[in-house]
mmCIF file of C-alpha atoms in Angstrom:
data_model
loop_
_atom_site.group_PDB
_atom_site.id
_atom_site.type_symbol
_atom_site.label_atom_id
_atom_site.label_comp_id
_atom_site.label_asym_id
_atom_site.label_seq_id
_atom_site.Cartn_x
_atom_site.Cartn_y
_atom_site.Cartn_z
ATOM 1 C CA UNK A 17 -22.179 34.226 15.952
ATOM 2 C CA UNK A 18 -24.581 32.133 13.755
ATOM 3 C CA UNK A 19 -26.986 32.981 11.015
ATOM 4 C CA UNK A 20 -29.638 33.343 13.391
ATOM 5 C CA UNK A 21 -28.224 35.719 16.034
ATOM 6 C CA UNK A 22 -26.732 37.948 13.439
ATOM 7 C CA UNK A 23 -29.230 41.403 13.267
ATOM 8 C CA UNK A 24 -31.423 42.057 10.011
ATOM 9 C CA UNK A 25 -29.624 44.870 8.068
ATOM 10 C CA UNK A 26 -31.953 46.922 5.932
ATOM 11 C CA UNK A 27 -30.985 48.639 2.718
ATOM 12 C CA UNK A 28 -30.863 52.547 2.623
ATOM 13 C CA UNK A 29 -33.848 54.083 1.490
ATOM 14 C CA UNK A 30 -32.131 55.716 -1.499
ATOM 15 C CA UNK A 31 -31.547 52.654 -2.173
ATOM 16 C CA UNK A 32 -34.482 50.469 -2.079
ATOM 17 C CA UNK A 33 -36.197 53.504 -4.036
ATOM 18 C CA UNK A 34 -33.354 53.094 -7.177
ATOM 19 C CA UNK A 35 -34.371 49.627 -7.270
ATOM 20 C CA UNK A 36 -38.390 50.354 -6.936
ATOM 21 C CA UNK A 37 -38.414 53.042 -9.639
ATOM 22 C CA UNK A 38 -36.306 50.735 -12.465
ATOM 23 C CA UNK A 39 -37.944 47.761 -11.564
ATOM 24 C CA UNK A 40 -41.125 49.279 -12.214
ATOM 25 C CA UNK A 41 -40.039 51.071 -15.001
ATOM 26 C CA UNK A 42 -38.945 47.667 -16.496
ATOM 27 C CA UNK A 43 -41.831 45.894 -15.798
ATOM 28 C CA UNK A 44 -43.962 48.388 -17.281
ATOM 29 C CA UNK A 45 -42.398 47.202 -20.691
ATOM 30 C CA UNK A 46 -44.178 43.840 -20.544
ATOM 31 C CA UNK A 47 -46.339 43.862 -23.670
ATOM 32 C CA UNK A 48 -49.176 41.747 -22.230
ATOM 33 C CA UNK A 49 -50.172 44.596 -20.200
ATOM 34 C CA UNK A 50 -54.110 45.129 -21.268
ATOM 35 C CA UNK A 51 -54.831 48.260 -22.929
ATOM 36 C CA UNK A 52 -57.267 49.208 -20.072
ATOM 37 C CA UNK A 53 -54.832 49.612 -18.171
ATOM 38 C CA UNK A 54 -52.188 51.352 -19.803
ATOM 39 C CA UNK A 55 -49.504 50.851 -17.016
ATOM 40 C CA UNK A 56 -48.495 48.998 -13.981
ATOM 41 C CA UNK A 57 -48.673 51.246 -10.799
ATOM 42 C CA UNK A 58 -46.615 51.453 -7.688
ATOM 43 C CA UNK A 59 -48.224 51.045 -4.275
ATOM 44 C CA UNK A 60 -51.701 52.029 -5.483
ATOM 45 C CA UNK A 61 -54.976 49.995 -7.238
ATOM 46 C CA UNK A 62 -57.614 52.064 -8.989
ATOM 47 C CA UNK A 63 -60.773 51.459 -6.931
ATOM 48 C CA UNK A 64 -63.193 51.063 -9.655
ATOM 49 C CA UNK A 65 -61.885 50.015 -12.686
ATOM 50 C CA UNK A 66 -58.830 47.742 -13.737
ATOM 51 C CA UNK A 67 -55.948 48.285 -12.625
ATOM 52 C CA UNK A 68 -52.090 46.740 -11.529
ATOM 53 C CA UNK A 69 -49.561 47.621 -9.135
ATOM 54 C CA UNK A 70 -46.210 46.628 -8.244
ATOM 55 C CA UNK A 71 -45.304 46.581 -4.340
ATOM 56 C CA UNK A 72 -42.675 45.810 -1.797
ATOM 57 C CA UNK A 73 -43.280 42.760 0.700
ATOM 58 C CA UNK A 74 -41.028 43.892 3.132
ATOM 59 C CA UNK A 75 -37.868 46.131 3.278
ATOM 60 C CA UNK A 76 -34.947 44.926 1.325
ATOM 61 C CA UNK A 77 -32.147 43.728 3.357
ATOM 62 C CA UNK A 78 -28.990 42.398 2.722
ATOM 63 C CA UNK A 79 -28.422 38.380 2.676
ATOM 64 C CA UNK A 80 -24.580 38.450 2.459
ATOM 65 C CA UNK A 81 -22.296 41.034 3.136
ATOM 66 C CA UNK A 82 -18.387 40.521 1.737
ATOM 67 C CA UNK A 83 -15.418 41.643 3.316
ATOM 68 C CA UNK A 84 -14.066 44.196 0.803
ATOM 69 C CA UNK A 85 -17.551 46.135 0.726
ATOM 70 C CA UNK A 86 -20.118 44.796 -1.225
ATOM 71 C CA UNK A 87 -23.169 42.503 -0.605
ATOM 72 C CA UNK A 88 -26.127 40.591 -1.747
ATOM 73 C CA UNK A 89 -29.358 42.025 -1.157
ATOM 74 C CA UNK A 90 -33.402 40.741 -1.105
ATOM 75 C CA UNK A 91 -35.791 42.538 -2.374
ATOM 76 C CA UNK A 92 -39.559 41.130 -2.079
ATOM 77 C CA UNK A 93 -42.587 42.548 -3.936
ATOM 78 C CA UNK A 94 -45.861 41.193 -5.722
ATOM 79 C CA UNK A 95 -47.685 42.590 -8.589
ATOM 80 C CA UNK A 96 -51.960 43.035 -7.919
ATOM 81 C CA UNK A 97 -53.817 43.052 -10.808
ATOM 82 C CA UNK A 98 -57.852 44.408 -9.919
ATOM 83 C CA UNK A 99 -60.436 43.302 -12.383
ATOM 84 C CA UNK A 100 -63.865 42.579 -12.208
ATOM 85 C CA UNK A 101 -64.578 39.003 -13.688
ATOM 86 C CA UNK A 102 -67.495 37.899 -14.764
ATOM 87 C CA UNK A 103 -66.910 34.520 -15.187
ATOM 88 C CA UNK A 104 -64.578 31.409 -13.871
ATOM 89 C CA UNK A 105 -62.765 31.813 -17.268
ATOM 90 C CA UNK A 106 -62.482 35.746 -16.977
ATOM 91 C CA UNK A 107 -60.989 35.080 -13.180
ATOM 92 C CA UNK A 108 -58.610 32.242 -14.570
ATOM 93 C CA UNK A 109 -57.589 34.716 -17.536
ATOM 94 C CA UNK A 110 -56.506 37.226 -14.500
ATOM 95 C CA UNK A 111 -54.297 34.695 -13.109
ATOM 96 C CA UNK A 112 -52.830 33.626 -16.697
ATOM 97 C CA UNK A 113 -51.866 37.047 -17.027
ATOM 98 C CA UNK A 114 -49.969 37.270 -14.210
ATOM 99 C CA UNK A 115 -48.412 34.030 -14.744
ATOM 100 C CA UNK A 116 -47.360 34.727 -18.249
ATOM 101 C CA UNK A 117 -45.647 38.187 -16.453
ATOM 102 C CA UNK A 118 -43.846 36.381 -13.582
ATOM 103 C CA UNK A 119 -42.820 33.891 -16.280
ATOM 104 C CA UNK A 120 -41.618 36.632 -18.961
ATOM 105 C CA UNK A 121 -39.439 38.585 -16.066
ATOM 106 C CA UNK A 122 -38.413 35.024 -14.222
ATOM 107 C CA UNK A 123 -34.150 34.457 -15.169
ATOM 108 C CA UNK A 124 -33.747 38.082 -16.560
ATOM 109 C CA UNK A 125 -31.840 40.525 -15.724
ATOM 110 C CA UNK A 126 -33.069 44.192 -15.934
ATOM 111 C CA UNK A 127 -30.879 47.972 -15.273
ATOM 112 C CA UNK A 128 -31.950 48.423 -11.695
ATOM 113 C CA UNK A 129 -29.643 51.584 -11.410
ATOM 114 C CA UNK A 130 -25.543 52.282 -11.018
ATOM 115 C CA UNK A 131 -23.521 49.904 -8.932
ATOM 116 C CA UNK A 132 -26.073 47.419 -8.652
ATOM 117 C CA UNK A 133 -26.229 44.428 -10.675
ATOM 118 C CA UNK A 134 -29.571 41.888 -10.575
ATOM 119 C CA UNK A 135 -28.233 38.022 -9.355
ATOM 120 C CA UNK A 136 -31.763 36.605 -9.489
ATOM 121 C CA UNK A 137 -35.456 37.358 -10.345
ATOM 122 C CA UNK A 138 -37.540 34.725 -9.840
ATOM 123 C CA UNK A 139 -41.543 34.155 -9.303
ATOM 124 C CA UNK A 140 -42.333 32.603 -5.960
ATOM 125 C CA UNK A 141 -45.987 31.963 -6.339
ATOM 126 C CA UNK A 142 -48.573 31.121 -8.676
ATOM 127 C CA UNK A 143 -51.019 33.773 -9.255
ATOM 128 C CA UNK A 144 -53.734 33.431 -6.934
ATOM 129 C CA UNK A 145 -57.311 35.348 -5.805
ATOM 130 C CA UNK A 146 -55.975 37.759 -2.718
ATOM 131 C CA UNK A 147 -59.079 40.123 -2.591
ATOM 132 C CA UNK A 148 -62.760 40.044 -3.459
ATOM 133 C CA UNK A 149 -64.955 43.542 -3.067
ATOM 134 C CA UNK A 150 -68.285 45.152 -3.753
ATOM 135 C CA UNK A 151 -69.390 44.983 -7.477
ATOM 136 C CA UNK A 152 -67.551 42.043 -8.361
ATOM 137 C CA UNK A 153 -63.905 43.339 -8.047
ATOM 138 C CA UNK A 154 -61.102 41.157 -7.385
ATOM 139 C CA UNK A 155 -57.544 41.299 -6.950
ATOM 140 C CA UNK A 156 -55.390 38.538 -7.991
ATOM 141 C CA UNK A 157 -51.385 38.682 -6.974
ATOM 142 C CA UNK A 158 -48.327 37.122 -7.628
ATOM 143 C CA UNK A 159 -44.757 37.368 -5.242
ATOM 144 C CA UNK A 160 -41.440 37.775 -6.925
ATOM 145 C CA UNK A 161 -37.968 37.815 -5.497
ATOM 146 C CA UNK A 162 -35.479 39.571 -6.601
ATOM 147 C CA UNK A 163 -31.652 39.758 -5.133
ATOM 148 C CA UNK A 164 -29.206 41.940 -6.388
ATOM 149 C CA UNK A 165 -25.124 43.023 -6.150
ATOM 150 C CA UNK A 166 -24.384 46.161 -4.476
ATOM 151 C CA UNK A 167 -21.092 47.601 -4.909
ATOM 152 C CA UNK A 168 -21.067 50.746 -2.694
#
């Protein structure tokens, strides 16, 4: 059976939740965090003032599975940051934040929980404008992929 025909095998919750809660945790230790904002969220924006959040992209799901047990998983997410610019040079300070974050966690390799062990974290986008609202309020994201050893 090839690549291709072979099902998409998803991650236990438990799981994907171990990795969501350090990961955050972790990030949240970035010192370029502004002081408005005092911490990056998980799966939720403030709707009015500034705010971050970390999210998945998809479900994690595992890449390569070994014969004795353990396997390589994917795990997708972005980080949002919401801010109202005022300026071009207030939107392209948004994005040089979350460059300079994707760039500080890029090749590290953080405690995502027992019996799993981070292989890569890498940025896979520039930041970018992914929302404009009411008021001036933007959001501006980055993607990030990170795969990991699990030894069940």
């Amino acid at each position: 059976m090839s690549s291709e025909d072979r099902p998409i095998e998803f991650v236990s919750a438990k799981e994907e939740d171990q990795v969501s809660r350090n990961l955050l945790a972790w990030l949240n230790t970035f010192q370029g965090i502004p002081l408005s904002i005092n911490l990056i969220n998980y799966e939720f924006l403030d709707a009015d003032i500034p705010s971050m959040s970390m999210s998945l992209v998809q479900s994690t799901y595992i890449i390569e599975r070994f014969i004795h047990g353990p396997y390589i998983a994917d795990y997708q997410f972005k980080i949002v940051y919401r801010a109202k610019p005022s300026t071009p040079d207030g939107r392209l300070s948004v994005d040089e934040l979350l460059d300079s974050l994707g760039d500080w966690a890029a090749g590290q390799k953080p405690d995502i929980g027992g019996g799993l062990e981070v292989q890569t974290l890498e940025q896979t986008t520039r930041s970018s404008l992914f929302a404009r609202m009411d008021g001036g309020w933007e959001d501006h994201q980055i993607f990030m992929r990170l795969t990991y050893l699990a030894r069940p």
